PDB file of C-alpha atoms in Angstrom:
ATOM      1  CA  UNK A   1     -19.169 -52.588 174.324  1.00 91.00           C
ATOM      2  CA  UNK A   2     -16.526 -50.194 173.056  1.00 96.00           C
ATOM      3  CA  UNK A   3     -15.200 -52.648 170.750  1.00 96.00           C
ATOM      4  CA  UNK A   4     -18.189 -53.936 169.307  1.00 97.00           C
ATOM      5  CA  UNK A   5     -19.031 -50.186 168.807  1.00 97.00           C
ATOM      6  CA  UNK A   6     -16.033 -49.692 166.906  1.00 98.00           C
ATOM      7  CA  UNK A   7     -16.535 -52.377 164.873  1.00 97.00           C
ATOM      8  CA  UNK A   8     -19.895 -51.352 163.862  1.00 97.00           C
ATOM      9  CA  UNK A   9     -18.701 -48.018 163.013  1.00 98.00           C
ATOM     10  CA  UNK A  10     -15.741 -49.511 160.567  1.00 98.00           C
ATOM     11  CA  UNK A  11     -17.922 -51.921 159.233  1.00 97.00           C
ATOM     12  CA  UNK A  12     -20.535 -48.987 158.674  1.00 97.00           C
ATOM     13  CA  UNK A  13     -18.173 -46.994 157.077  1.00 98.00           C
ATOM     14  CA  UNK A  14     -16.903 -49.740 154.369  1.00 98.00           C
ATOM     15  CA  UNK A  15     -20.201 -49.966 153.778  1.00 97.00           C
ATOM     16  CA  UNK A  16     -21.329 -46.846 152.942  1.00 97.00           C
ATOM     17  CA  UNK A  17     -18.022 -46.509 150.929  1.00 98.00           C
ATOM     18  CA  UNK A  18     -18.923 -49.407 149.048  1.00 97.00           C
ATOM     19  CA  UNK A  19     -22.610 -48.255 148.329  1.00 97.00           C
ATOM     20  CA  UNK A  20     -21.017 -45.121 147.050  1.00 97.00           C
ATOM     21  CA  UNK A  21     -19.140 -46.787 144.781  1.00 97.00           C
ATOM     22  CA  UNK A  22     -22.150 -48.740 143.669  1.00 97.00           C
ATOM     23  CA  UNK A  23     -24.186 -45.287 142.991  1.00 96.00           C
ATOM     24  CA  UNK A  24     -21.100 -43.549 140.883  1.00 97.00           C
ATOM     25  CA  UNK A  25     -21.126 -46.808 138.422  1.00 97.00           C
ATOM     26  CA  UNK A  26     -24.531 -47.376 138.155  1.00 96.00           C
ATOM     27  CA  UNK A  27     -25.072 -43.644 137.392  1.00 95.00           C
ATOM     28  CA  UNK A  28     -22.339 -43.580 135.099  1.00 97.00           C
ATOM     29  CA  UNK A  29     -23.257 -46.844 133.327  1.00 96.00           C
ATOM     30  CA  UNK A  30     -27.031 -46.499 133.081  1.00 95.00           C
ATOM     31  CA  UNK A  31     -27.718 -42.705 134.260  1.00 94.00           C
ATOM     32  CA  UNK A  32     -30.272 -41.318 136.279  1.00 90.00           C
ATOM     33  CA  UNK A  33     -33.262 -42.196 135.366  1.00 90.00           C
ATOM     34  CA  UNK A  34     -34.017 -44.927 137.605  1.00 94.00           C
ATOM     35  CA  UNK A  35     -32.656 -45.878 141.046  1.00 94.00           C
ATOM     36  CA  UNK A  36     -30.695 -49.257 139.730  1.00 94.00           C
ATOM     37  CA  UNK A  37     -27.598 -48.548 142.461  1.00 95.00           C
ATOM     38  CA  UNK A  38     -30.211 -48.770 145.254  1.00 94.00           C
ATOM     39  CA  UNK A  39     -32.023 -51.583 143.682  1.00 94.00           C
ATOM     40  CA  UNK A  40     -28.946 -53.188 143.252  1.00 94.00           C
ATOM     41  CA  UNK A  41     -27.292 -52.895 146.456  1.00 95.00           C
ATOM     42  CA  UNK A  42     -30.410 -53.801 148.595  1.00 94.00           C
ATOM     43  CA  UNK A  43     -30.833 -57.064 146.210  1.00 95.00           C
ATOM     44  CA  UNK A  44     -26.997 -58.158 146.614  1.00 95.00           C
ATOM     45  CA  UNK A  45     -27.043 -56.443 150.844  1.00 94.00           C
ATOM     46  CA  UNK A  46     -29.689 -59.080 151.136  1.00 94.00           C
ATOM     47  CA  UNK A  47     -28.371 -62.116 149.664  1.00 95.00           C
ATOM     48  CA  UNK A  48     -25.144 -61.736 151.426  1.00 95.00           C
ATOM     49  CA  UNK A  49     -27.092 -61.184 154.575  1.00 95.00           C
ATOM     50  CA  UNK A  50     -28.435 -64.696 154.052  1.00 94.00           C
ATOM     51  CA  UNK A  51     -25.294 -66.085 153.605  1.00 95.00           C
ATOM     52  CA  UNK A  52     -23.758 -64.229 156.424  1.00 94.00           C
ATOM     53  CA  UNK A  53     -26.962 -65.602 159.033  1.00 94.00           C
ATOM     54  CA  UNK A  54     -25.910 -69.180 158.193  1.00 95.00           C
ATOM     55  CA  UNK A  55     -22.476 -69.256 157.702  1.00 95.00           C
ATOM     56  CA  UNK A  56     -21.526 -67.512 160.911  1.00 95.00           C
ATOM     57  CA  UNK A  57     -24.364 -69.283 163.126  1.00 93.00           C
ATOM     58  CA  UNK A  58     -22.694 -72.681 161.153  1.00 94.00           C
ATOM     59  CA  UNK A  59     -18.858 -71.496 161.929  1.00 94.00           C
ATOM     60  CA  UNK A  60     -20.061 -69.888 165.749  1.00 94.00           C
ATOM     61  CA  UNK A  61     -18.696 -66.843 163.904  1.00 93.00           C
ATOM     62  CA  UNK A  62     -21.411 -64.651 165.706  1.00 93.00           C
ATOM     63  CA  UNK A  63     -18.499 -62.436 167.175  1.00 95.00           C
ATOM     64  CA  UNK A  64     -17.964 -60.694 163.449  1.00 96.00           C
ATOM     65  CA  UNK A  65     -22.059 -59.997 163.186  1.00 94.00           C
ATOM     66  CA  UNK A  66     -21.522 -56.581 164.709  1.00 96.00           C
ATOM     67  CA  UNK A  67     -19.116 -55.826 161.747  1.00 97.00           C
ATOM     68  CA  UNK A  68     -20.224 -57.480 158.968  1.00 96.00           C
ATOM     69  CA  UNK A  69     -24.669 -57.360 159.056  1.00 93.00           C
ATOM     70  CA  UNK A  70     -25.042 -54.330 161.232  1.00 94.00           C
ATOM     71  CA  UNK A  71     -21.771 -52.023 159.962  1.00 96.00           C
ATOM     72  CA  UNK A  72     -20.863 -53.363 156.421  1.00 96.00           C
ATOM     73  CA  UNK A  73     -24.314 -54.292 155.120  1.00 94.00           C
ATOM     74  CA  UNK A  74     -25.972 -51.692 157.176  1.00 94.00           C
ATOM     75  CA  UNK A  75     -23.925 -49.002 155.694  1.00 96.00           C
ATOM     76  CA  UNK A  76     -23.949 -50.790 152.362  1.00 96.00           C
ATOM     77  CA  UNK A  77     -28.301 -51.617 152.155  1.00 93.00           C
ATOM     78  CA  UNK A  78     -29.870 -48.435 151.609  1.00 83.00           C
ATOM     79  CA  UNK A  79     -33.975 -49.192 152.580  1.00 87.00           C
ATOM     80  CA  UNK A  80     -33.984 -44.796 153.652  1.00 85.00           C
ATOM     81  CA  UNK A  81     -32.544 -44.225 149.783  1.00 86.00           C
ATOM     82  CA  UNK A  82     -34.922 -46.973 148.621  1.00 92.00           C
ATOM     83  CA  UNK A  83     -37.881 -44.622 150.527  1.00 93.00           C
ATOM     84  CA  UNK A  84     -37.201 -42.054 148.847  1.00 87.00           C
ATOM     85  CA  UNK A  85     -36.343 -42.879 145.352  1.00 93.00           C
ATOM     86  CA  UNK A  86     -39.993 -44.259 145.493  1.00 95.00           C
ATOM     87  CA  UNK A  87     -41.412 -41.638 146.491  1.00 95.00           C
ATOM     88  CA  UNK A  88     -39.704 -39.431 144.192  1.00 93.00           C
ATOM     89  CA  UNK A  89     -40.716 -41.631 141.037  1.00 96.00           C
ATOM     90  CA  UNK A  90     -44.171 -41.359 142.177  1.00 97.00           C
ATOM     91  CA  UNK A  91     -43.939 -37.510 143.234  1.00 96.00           C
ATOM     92  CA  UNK A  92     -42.614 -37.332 139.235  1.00 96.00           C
ATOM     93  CA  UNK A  93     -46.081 -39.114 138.067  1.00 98.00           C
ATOM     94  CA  UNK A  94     -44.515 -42.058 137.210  1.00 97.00           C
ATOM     95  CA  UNK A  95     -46.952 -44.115 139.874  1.00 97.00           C
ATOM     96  CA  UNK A  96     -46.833 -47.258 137.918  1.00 98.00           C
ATOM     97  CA  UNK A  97     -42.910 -47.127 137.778  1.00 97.00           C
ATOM     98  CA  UNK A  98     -42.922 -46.642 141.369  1.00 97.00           C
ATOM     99  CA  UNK A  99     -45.103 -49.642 142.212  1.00 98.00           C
ATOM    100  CA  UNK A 100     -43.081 -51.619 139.887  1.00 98.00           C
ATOM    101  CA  UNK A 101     -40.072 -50.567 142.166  1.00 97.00           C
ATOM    102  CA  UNK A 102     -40.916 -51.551 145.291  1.00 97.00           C
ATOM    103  CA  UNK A 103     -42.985 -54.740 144.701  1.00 98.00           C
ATOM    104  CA  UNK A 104     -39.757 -55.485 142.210  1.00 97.00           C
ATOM    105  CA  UNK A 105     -37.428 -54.630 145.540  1.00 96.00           C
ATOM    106  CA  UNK A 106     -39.526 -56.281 147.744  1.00 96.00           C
ATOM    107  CA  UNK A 107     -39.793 -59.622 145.717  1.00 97.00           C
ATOM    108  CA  UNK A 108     -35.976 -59.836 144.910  1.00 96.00           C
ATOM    109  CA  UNK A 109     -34.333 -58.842 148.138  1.00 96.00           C
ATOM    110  CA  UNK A 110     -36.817 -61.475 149.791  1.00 96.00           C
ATOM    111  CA  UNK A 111     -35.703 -64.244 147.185  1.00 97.00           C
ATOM    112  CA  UNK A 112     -32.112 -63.066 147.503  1.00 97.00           C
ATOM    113  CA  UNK A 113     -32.399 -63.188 151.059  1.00 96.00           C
ATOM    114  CA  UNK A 114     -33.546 -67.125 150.713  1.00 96.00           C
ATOM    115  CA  UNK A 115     -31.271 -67.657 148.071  1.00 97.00           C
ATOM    116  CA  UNK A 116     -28.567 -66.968 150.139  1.00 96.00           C
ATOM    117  CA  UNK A 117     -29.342 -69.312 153.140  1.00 96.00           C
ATOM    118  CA  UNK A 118     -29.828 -71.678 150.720  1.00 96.00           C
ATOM    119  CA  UNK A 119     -26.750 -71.599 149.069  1.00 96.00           C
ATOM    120  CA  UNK A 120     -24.969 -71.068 152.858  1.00 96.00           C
ATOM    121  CA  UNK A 121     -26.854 -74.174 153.805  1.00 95.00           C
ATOM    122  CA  UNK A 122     -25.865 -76.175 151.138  1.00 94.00           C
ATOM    123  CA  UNK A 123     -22.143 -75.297 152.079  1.00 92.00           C
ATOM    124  CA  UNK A 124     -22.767 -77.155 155.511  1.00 88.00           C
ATOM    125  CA  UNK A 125     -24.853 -79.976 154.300  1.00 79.00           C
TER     126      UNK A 125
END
């Protein structure tokens, strides 16, 4: 139990480094207008999450779960940012922005998510 905790918690942290990362380019690159870092990392958190679920189940590499899906991509996917960076576009007035955002997160972090296994799958076929 210890171990496994401790792996979540380094995993966690790389991930929340990384997302960091992710948030001072995207900000630099395209400003602050518009959440794209959170968009971004959700989109990409999920598509490696479907990889992950396949090629780990395929390669009985269930042991590095802990690490990798609940501390790197859990500190890396950012749903709680997501929350609020709708909320605060629609707070702003910009409803129709918002709604664009989180059908727009919804849809691609769902096909990324698929797109993923797929690919994973394909690996093992």
């Amino acid at each position: 139990m210890t171990q496994t905790l401790l792996s979540v918690a380094l995993g966690g942290a790389s991930g929340a480094s990384a997302r960091y990362l992710v948030n001072v380019t995207a900000t630099r690159m395209m400003g602050h207008g518009f959440p794209y870092a959170t968009l971004f990392v959700n989109v990409l958190g999920s598509l490696l999450m479907g990889v992950l679920v396949i090629v780990l189940a395929e390669k009985g590499g269930n042991r590095f779960a802990p690490f990798l899906m609940t501390g790197v991509l859990g500190g890396f996917t950012t749903f709680s940012a997501f929350s609020l960076d709708a909320v605060t576009l629609w707070e702003r007035g910009q409803s129709g922005l918002a709604a664009a955002y989180v059908l727009g997160t919804v849809i691609m972090t769902l096909g990324a998510l698929f797109a993923g296994m797929t690919l994973a799958r394909g690996w093992f076929a």
